[in-house]
Coordinates of C-alpha atoms in Angstrom, one line a residue:
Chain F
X7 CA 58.0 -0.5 -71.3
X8 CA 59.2 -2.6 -68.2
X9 CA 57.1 -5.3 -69.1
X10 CA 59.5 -5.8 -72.5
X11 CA 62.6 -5.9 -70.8
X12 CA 61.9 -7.6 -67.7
X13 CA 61.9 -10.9 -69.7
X14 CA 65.7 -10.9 -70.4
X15 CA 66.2 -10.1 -66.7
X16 CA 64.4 -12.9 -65.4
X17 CA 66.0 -15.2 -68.0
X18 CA 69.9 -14.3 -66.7
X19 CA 68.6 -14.2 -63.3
X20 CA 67.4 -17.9 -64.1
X21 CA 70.5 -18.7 -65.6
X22 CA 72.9 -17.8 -62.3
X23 CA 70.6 -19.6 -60.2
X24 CA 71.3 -22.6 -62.4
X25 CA 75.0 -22.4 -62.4
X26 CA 75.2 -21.6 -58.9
X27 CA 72.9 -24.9 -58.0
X28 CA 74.6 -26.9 -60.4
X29 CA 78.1 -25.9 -58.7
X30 CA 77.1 -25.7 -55.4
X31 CA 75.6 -29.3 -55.9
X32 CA 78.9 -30.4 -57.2
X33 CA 80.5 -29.0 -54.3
X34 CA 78.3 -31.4 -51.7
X35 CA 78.0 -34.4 -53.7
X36 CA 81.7 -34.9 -54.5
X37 CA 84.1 -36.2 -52.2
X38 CA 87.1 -34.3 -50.5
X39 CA 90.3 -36.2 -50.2
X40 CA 92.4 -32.9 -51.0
X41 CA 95.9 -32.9 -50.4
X42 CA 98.9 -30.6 -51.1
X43 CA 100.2 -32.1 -54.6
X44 CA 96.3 -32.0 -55.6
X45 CA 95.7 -28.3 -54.8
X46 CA 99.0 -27.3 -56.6
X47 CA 99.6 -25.7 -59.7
X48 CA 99.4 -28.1 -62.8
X49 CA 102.2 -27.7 -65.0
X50 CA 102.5 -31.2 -66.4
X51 CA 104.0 -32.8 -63.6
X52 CA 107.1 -30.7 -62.8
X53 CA 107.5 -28.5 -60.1
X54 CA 105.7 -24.8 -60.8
X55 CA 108.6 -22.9 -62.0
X56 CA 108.5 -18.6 -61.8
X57 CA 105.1 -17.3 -61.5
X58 CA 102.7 -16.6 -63.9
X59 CA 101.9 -12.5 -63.2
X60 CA 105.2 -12.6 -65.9
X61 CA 105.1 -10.3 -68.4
X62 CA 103.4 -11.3 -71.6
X63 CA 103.4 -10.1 -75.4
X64 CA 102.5 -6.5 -76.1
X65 CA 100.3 -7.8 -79.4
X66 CA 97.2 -8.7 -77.1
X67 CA 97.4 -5.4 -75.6
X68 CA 97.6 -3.8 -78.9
X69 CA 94.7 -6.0 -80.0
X70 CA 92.4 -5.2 -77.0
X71 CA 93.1 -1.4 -78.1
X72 CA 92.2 -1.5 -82.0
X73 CA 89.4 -3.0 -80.8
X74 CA 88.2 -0.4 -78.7
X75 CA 88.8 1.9 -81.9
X76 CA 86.8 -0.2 -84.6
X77 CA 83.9 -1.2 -81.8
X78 CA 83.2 2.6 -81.9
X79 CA 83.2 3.0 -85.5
X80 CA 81.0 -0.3 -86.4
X81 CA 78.6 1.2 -83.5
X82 CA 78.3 4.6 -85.2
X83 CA 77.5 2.3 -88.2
X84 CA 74.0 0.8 -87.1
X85 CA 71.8 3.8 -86.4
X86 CA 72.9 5.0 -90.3
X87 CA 72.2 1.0 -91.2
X88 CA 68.9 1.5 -89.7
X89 CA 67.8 4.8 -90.9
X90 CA 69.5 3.9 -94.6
X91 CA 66.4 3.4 -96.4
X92 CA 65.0 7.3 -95.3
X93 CA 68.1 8.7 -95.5
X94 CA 68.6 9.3 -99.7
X95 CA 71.5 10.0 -101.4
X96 CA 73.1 12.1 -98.5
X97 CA 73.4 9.6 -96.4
X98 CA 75.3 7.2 -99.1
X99 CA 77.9 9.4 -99.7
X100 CA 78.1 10.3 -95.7
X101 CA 78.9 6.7 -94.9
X102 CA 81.0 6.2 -97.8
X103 CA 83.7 8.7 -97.2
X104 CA 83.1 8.0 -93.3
X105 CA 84.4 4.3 -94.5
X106 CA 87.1 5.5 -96.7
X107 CA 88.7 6.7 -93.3
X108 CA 88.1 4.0 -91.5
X109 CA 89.3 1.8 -94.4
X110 CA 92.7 4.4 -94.4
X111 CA 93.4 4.1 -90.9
X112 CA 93.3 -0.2 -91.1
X113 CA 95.9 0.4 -93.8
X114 CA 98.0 2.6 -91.5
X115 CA 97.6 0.0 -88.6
X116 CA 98.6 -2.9 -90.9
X117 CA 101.7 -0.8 -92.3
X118 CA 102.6 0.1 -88.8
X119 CA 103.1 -3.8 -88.7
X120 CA 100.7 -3.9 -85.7
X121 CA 98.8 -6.8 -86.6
X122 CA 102.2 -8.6 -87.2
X123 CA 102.3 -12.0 -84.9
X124 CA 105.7 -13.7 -84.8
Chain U
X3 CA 52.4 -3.4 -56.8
X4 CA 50.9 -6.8 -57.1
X5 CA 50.8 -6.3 -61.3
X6 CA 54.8 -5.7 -61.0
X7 CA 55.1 -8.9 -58.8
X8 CA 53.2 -10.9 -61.5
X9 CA 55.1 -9.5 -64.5
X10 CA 58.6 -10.1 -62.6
X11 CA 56.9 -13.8 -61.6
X12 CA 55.8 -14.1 -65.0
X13 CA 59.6 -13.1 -66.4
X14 CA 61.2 -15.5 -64.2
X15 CA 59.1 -18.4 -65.5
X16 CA 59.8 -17.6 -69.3
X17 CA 63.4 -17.5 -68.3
X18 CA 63.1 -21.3 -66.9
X19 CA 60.9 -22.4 -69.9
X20 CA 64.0 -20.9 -72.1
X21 CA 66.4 -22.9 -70.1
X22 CA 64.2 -26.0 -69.8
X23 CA 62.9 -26.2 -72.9
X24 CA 65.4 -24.6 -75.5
X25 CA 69.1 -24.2 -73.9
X26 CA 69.3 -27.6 -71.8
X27 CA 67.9 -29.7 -74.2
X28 CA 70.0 -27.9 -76.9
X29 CA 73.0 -28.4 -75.1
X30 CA 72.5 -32.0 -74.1
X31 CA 71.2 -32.9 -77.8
X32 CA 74.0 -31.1 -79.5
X33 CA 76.7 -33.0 -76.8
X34 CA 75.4 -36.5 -78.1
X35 CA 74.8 -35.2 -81.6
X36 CA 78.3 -34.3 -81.5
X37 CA 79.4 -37.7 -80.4
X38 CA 77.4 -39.4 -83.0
X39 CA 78.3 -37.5 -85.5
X40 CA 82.5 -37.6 -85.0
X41 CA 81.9 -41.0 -84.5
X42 CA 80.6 -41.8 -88.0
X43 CA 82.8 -39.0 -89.6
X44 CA 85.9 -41.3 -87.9
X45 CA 84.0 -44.7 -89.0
X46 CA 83.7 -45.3 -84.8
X47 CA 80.4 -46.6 -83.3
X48 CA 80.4 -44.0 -80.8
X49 CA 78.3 -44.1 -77.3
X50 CA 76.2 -47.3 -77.2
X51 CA 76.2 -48.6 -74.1
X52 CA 73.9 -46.0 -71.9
X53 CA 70.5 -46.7 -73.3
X54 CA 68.8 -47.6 -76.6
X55 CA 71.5 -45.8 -78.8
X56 CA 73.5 -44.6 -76.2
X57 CA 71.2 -41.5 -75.6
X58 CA 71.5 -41.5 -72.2
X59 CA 75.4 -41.1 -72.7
X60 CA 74.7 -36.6 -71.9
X61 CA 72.9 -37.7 -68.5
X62 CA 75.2 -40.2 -67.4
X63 CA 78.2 -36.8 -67.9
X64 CA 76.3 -35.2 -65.9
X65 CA 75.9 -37.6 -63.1
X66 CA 79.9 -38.2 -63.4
X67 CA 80.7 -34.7 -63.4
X68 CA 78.6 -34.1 -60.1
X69 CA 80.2 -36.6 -58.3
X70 CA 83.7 -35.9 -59.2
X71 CA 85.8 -34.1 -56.1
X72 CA 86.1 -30.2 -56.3
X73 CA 89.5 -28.7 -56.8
X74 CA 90.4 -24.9 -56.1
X75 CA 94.4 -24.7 -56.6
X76 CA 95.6 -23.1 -53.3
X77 CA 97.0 -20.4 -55.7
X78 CA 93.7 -19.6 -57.3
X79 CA 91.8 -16.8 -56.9
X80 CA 88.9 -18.4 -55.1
X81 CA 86.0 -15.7 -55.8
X82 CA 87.0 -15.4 -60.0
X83 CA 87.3 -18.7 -60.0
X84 CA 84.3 -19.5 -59.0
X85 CA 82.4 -16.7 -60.8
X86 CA 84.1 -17.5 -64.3
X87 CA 81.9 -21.1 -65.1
X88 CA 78.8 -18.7 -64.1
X89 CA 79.6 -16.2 -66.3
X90 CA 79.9 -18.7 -69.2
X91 CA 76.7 -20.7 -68.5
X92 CA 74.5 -17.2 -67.8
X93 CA 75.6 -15.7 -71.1
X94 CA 74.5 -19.1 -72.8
X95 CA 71.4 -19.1 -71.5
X96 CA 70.6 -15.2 -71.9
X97 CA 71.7 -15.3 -75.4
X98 CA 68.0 -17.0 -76.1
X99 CA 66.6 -14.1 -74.4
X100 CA 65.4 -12.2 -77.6
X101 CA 65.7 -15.4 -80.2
X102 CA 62.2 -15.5 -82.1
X103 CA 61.6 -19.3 -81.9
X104 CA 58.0 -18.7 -84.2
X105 CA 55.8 -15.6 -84.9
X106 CA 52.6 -15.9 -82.6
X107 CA 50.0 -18.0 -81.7
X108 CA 46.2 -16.8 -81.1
X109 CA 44.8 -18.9 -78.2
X110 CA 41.1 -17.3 -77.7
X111 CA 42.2 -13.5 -77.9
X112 CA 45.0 -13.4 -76.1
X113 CA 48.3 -13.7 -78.1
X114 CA 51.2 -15.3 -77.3
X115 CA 54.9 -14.5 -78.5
X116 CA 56.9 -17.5 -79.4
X117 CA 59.5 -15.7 -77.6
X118 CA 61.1 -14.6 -73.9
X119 CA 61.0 -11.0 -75.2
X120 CA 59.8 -10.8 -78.4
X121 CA 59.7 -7.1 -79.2
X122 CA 63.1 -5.7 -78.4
X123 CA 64.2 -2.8 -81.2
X124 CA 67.4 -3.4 -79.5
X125 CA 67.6 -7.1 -79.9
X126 CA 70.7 -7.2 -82.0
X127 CA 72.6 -5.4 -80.0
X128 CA 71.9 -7.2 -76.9
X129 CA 73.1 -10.4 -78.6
X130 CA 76.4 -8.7 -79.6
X131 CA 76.2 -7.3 -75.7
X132 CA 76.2 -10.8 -74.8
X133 CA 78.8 -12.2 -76.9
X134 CA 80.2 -9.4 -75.3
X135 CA 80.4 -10.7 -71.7
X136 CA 81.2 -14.3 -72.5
X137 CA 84.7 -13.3 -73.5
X138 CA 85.3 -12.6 -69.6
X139 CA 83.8 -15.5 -68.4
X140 CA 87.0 -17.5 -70.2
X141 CA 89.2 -14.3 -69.3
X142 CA 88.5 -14.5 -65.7
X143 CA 89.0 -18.3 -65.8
X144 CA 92.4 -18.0 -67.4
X145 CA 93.4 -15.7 -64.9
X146 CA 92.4 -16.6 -61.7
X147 CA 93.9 -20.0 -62.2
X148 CA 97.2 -19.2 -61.8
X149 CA 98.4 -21.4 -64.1
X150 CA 100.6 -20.4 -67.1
X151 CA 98.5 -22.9 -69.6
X152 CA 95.3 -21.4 -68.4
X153 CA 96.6 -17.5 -68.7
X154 CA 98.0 -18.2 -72.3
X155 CA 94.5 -19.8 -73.0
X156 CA 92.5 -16.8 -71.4
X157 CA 95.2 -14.3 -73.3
X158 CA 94.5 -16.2 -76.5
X159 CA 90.9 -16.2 -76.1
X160 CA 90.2 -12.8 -75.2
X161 CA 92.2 -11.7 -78.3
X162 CA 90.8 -13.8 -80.5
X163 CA 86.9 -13.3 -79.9
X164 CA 87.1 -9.5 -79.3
X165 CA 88.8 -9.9 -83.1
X166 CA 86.0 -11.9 -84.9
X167 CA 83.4 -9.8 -83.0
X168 CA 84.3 -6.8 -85.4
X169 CA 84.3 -8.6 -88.1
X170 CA 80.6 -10.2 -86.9
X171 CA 79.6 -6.3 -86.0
X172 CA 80.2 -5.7 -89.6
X173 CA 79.4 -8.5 -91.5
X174 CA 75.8 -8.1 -90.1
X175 CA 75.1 -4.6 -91.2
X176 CA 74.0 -5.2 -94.4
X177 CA 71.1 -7.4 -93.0
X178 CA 70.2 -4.2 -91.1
X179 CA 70.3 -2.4 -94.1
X180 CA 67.5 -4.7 -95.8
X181 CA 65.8 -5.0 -92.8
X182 CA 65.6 -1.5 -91.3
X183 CA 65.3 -2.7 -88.2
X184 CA 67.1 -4.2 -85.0
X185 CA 64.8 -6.0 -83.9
X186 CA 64.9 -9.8 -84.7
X187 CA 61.4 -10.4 -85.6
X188 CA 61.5 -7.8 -88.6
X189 CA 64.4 -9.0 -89.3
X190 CA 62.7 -12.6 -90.0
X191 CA 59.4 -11.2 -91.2
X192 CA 61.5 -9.2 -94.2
X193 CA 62.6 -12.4 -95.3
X194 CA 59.5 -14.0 -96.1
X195 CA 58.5 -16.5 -99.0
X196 CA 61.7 -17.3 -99.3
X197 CA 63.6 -14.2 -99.8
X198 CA 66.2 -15.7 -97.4
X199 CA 68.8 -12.7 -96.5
X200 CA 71.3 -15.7 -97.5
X201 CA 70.7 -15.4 -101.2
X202 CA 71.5 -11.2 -101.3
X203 CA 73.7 -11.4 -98.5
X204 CA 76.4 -14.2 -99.1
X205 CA 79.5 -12.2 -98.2
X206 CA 78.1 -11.4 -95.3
X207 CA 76.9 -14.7 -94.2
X208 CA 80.3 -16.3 -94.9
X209 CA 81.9 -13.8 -92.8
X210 CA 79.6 -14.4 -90.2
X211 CA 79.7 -17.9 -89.7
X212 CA 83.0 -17.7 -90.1
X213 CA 83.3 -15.7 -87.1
X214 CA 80.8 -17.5 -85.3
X215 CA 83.4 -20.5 -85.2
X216 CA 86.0 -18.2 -83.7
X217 CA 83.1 -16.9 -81.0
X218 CA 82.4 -20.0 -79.8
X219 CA 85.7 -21.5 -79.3
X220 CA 85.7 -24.1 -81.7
X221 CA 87.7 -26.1 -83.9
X222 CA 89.6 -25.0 -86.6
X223 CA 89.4 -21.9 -83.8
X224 CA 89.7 -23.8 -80.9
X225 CA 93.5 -22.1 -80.0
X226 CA 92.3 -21.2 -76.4
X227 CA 92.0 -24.7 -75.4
X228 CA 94.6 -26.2 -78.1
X229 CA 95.1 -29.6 -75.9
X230 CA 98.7 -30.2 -77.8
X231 CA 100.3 -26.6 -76.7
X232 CA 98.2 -25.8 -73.7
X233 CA 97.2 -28.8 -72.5
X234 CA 92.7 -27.6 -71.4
X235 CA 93.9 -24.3 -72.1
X236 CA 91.8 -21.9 -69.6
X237 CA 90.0 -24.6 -68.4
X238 CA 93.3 -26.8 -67.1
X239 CA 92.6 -26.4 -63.5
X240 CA 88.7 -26.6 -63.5
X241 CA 87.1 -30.3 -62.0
X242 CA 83.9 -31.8 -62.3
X243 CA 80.5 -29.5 -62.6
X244 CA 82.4 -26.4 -62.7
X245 CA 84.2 -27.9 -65.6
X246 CA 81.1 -28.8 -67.2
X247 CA 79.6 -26.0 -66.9
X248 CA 82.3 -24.4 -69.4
X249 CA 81.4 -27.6 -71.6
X250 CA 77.6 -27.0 -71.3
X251 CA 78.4 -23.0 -72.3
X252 CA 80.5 -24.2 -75.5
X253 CA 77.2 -26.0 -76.5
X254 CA 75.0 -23.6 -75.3
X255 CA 76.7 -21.1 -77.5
X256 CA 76.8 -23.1 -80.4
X257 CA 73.5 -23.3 -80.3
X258 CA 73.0 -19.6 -79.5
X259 CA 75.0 -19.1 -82.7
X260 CA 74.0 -21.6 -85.4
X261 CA 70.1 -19.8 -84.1
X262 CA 71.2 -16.4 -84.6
X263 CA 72.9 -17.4 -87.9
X264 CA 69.5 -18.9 -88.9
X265 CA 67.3 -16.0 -87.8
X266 CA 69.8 -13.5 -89.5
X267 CA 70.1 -15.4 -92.7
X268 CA 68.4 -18.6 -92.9
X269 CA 64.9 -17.5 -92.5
X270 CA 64.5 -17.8 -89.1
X271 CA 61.2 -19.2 -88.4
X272 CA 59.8 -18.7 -92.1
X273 CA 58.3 -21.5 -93.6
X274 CA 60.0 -22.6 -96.8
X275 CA 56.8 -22.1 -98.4
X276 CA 55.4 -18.6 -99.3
X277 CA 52.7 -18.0 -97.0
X278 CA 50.3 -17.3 -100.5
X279 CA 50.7 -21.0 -100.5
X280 CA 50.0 -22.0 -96.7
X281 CA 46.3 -19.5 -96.5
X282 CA 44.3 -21.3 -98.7
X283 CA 44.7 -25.0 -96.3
X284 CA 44.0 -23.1 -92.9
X285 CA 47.5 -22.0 -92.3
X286 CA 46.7 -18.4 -91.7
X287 CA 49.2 -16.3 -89.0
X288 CA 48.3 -17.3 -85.3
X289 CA 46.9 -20.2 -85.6
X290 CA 48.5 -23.1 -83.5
X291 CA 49.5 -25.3 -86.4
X292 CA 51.6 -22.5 -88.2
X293 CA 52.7 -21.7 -84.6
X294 CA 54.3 -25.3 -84.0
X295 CA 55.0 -25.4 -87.5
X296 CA 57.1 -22.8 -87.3
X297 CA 59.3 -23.8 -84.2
X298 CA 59.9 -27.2 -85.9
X299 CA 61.4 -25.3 -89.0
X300 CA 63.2 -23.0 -86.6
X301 CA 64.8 -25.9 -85.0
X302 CA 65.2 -28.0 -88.0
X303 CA 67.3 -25.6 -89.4
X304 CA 69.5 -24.8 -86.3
X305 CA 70.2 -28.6 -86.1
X306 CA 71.7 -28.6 -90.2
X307 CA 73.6 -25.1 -89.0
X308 CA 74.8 -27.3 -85.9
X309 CA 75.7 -30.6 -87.9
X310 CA 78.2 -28.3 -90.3
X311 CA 79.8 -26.9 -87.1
X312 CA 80.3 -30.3 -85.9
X313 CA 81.2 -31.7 -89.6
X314 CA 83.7 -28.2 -89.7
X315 CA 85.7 -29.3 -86.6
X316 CA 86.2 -33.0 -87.3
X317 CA 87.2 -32.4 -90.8
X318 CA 89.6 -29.3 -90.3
X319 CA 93.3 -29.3 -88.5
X320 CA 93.7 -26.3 -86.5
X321 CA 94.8 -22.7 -87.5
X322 CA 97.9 -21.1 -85.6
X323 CA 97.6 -17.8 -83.9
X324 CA 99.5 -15.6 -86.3
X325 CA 96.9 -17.6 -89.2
X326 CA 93.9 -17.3 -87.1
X327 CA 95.1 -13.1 -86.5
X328 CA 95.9 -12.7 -89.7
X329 CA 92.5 -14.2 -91.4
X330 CA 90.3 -11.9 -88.6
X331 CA 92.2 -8.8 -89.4
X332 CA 93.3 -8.9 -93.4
X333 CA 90.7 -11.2 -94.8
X334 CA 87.3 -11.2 -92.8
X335 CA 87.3 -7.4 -91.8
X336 CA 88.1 -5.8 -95.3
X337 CA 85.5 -8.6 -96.8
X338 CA 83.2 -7.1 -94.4
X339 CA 83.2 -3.7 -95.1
X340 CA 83.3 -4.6 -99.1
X341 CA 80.2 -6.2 -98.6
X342 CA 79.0 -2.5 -96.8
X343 CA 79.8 -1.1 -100.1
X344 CA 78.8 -3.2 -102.0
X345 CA 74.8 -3.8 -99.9
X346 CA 74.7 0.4 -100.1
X347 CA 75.8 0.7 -103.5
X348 CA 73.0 -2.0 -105.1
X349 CA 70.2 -0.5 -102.6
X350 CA 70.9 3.0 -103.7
X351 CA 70.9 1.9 -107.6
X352 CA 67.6 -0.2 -107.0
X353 CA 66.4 3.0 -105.5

């Protein structure tokens, strides 16, 4: 059972050793003339005006949310997407009527205007 | 304990054969490829001077990258902005973790997978877990470089892939249908002889590689690093290596998705010739010829998949926001879950 997994393991633990060489090669090798004006904000020049923990729009928020709520629903999906050739007629209307909801609610949420961008 | 220490020893060096021999070169092929290609496309000559060709033009990058100086803006956040680039490269590289490059090969009697971890019934998953992660990796960028072009190019980001990964989540569900299975090497064995999932899936496939351009961050997607609004977008106030790193992860993923594209609907590492065909001339499953045979067609088509994401982004202007919203949200999703209906309505008549 381990012996299946432990591939994928080894190949992330290969790639942070190769990002943190890479980096941390990049760090030694290039030179360090660092001043104040270098090490501040960029913002094209001008001085940095008001800070950047601002508040932004509410639509990415909202995004990150109906996300949460369809992941769930596409996840429930792929065990029934598995099983859907042993499952017979029960499991076709099942999944219709479960995507008739899901398929209501998306009309609600683009009624609501949610998915508006302005 | 010692078999543990071999298996874990073993593991790490599939892990570097991946990265040396599949993500690296990928990434530095694709980067000239790229170059070449946009070059014609513009009627340019492109790189020329670094070596026959100008195919040493990805290697001399990489030496200017490394030598270039370090900057961490005072105001950064100096842990998340160092983690951010690492984030992006490791979920480049893991996403080859479960890719079926060819069936198997028979050396004596011991087999050998043409893959890091060939038998995962979870495989699909752990590609979508993936994808997954790599949304931080620009998140975190954005955000610990407290810069306002950066944060807007995170926001944007974030937004935009968590979007396109429901559509993707849907759009591949039909393919699981036909298949039965998670696993990626069932999925590629059911389409053998030609019964690509391309030809009874097209809805689906559009709708995935559709998303797959808004995954990876590139162009008519490419909003989070839109250079005329945002100037790098979340990448503004990244230098040299660590810079490149997020450049080497943009390739790296394009690879990772024009491979999963081909293993979900192109065939994967099937032949284009019905394997009633290939017996008879010595070609039988296992033997080394099919083996390599196979990995060439694997890659062959990942290279034609890669060429029309290049072709796609010198030939298209960009999307705005509320156009690149409203085309995940109203167009893609319901197409997806049409093509649902549609996969479950055909199966259960053919039933």
């Amino acid at each position: 059972m381990i012996s299946l997994y432990l591939p994928i393991v080894g190949t992330i633990i290969v790639g942070v050793l190769f990002g943190v060489v890479m980096m941390k090669l990049h760090e030694v090798l290039g030179p360090r003339r660092a001043n104040n004006e270098k090490l501040s904000t960029y913002e094209s020049g001008m001085e940095p005006i008001s800070s950047v923990k601002d508040r932004h729009s509410v639509k990415f928020y909202l995004v990150a949310m109906l996300f949460i709520l369809f992941d769930i629903e596409i996840v429930f999906m792929y065990p029934w997407a598995v099983q859907f050739k042993h499952l017979g007629a029960q499991g076709v209307i099942a999944m219709i009527l479960f995507m008739v909801m899901l398929f209501v609610g998306f009309i609600y949420i683009v009624r609501k205007g949610a998915l508006e961008w302005d | 304990m010692p078999e543990l220490l071999l298996l874990i020893l073993i593991s790490l060096l599939k892990g570097g054969l991946v990265l040396g021999l599949v993500v690296l070169p990928g990434a530095v092929v694709s980067v000239y490829y790229e170059r070449k290609v946009s070059a014609w496309i513009q009627h340019r000559i492109g790189p020329n001077r670094t070596g026959p060709f100008g195919i040493l033009q990805p290697f001399a990058d990489v030496a200017k990258l490394l030598l270039k100086e370090d900057i961490i803006p005072t105001d950064a956040n100096k842990g998340f902005h160092f983690f951010a680039p690492l984030i992006a490269v490791t979920t480049a590289v893991a996403a080859f973790a479960v890719t079926p490059f060819g069936n198997y090969i028979m050396v004596g009697t011991t087999r050998i997978d043409l893959a890091v971890a060939p038998n995962i019934n979870v495989a699909l998953l752990y590609v979508f877990g993936v994808g997954s992660v790599a949304v931080y990796g620009i998140t975190f960028a954005g955000w610990s470089s407290s810069n306002k072009f950066s944060l807007l190019g995170g926001l944007r980001s974030a937004s935009q892939m968590i979007s396109y990964e429901l559509c993707m989540g849907l759009s591949v569900i039909g393919v699981i249908m036909m298949a039965g299975s998670l696993n990626l090497n069932d999925i590629v064995k059911n389409q053998a002889d030609l019964k690509w999932n391309l030809f009874f899936q097209p809805l689906g496939f559009i709708v995935f590689f559709v998303a797959g351009f808004a995954e990876t961050n590139r162009a008519p997607f490419d909003l989070p690093e839109a250079e005329p609004e945002l100037v790098g977008g979340y990448h503004t106030e990244y230098s040299g290596m660590k810079f490149g790193m997020f450049f080497l992860a943009e390739y790296g993923h394009m690879v990772a998705s024009a491979a999963m594209t081909t293993t979900l609907f192109l065939g994967g590492w099937q032949l284009p010739i019905p394997a009633s065909v290939l017996a008879p001339i010595g070609l039988v499953e296992g033997s080394i010829v099919l083996g390599l045979l196979q990995f060439g067609t694997f890659f062959a088509k990942i290279a034609v998949m890669c060429f029309v994401f290049i072709w796609v982004r010198w030939s298209l202007p960009r999307f705005r926001y509320d156009q690149l919203m409203n085309l995940g949200w109203r167009v893609m999703m319901p197409l997806a879950l049409v093509n649902i209906i549609l996969t479950t309505i055909v199966m259960a008549f053919l039933r």
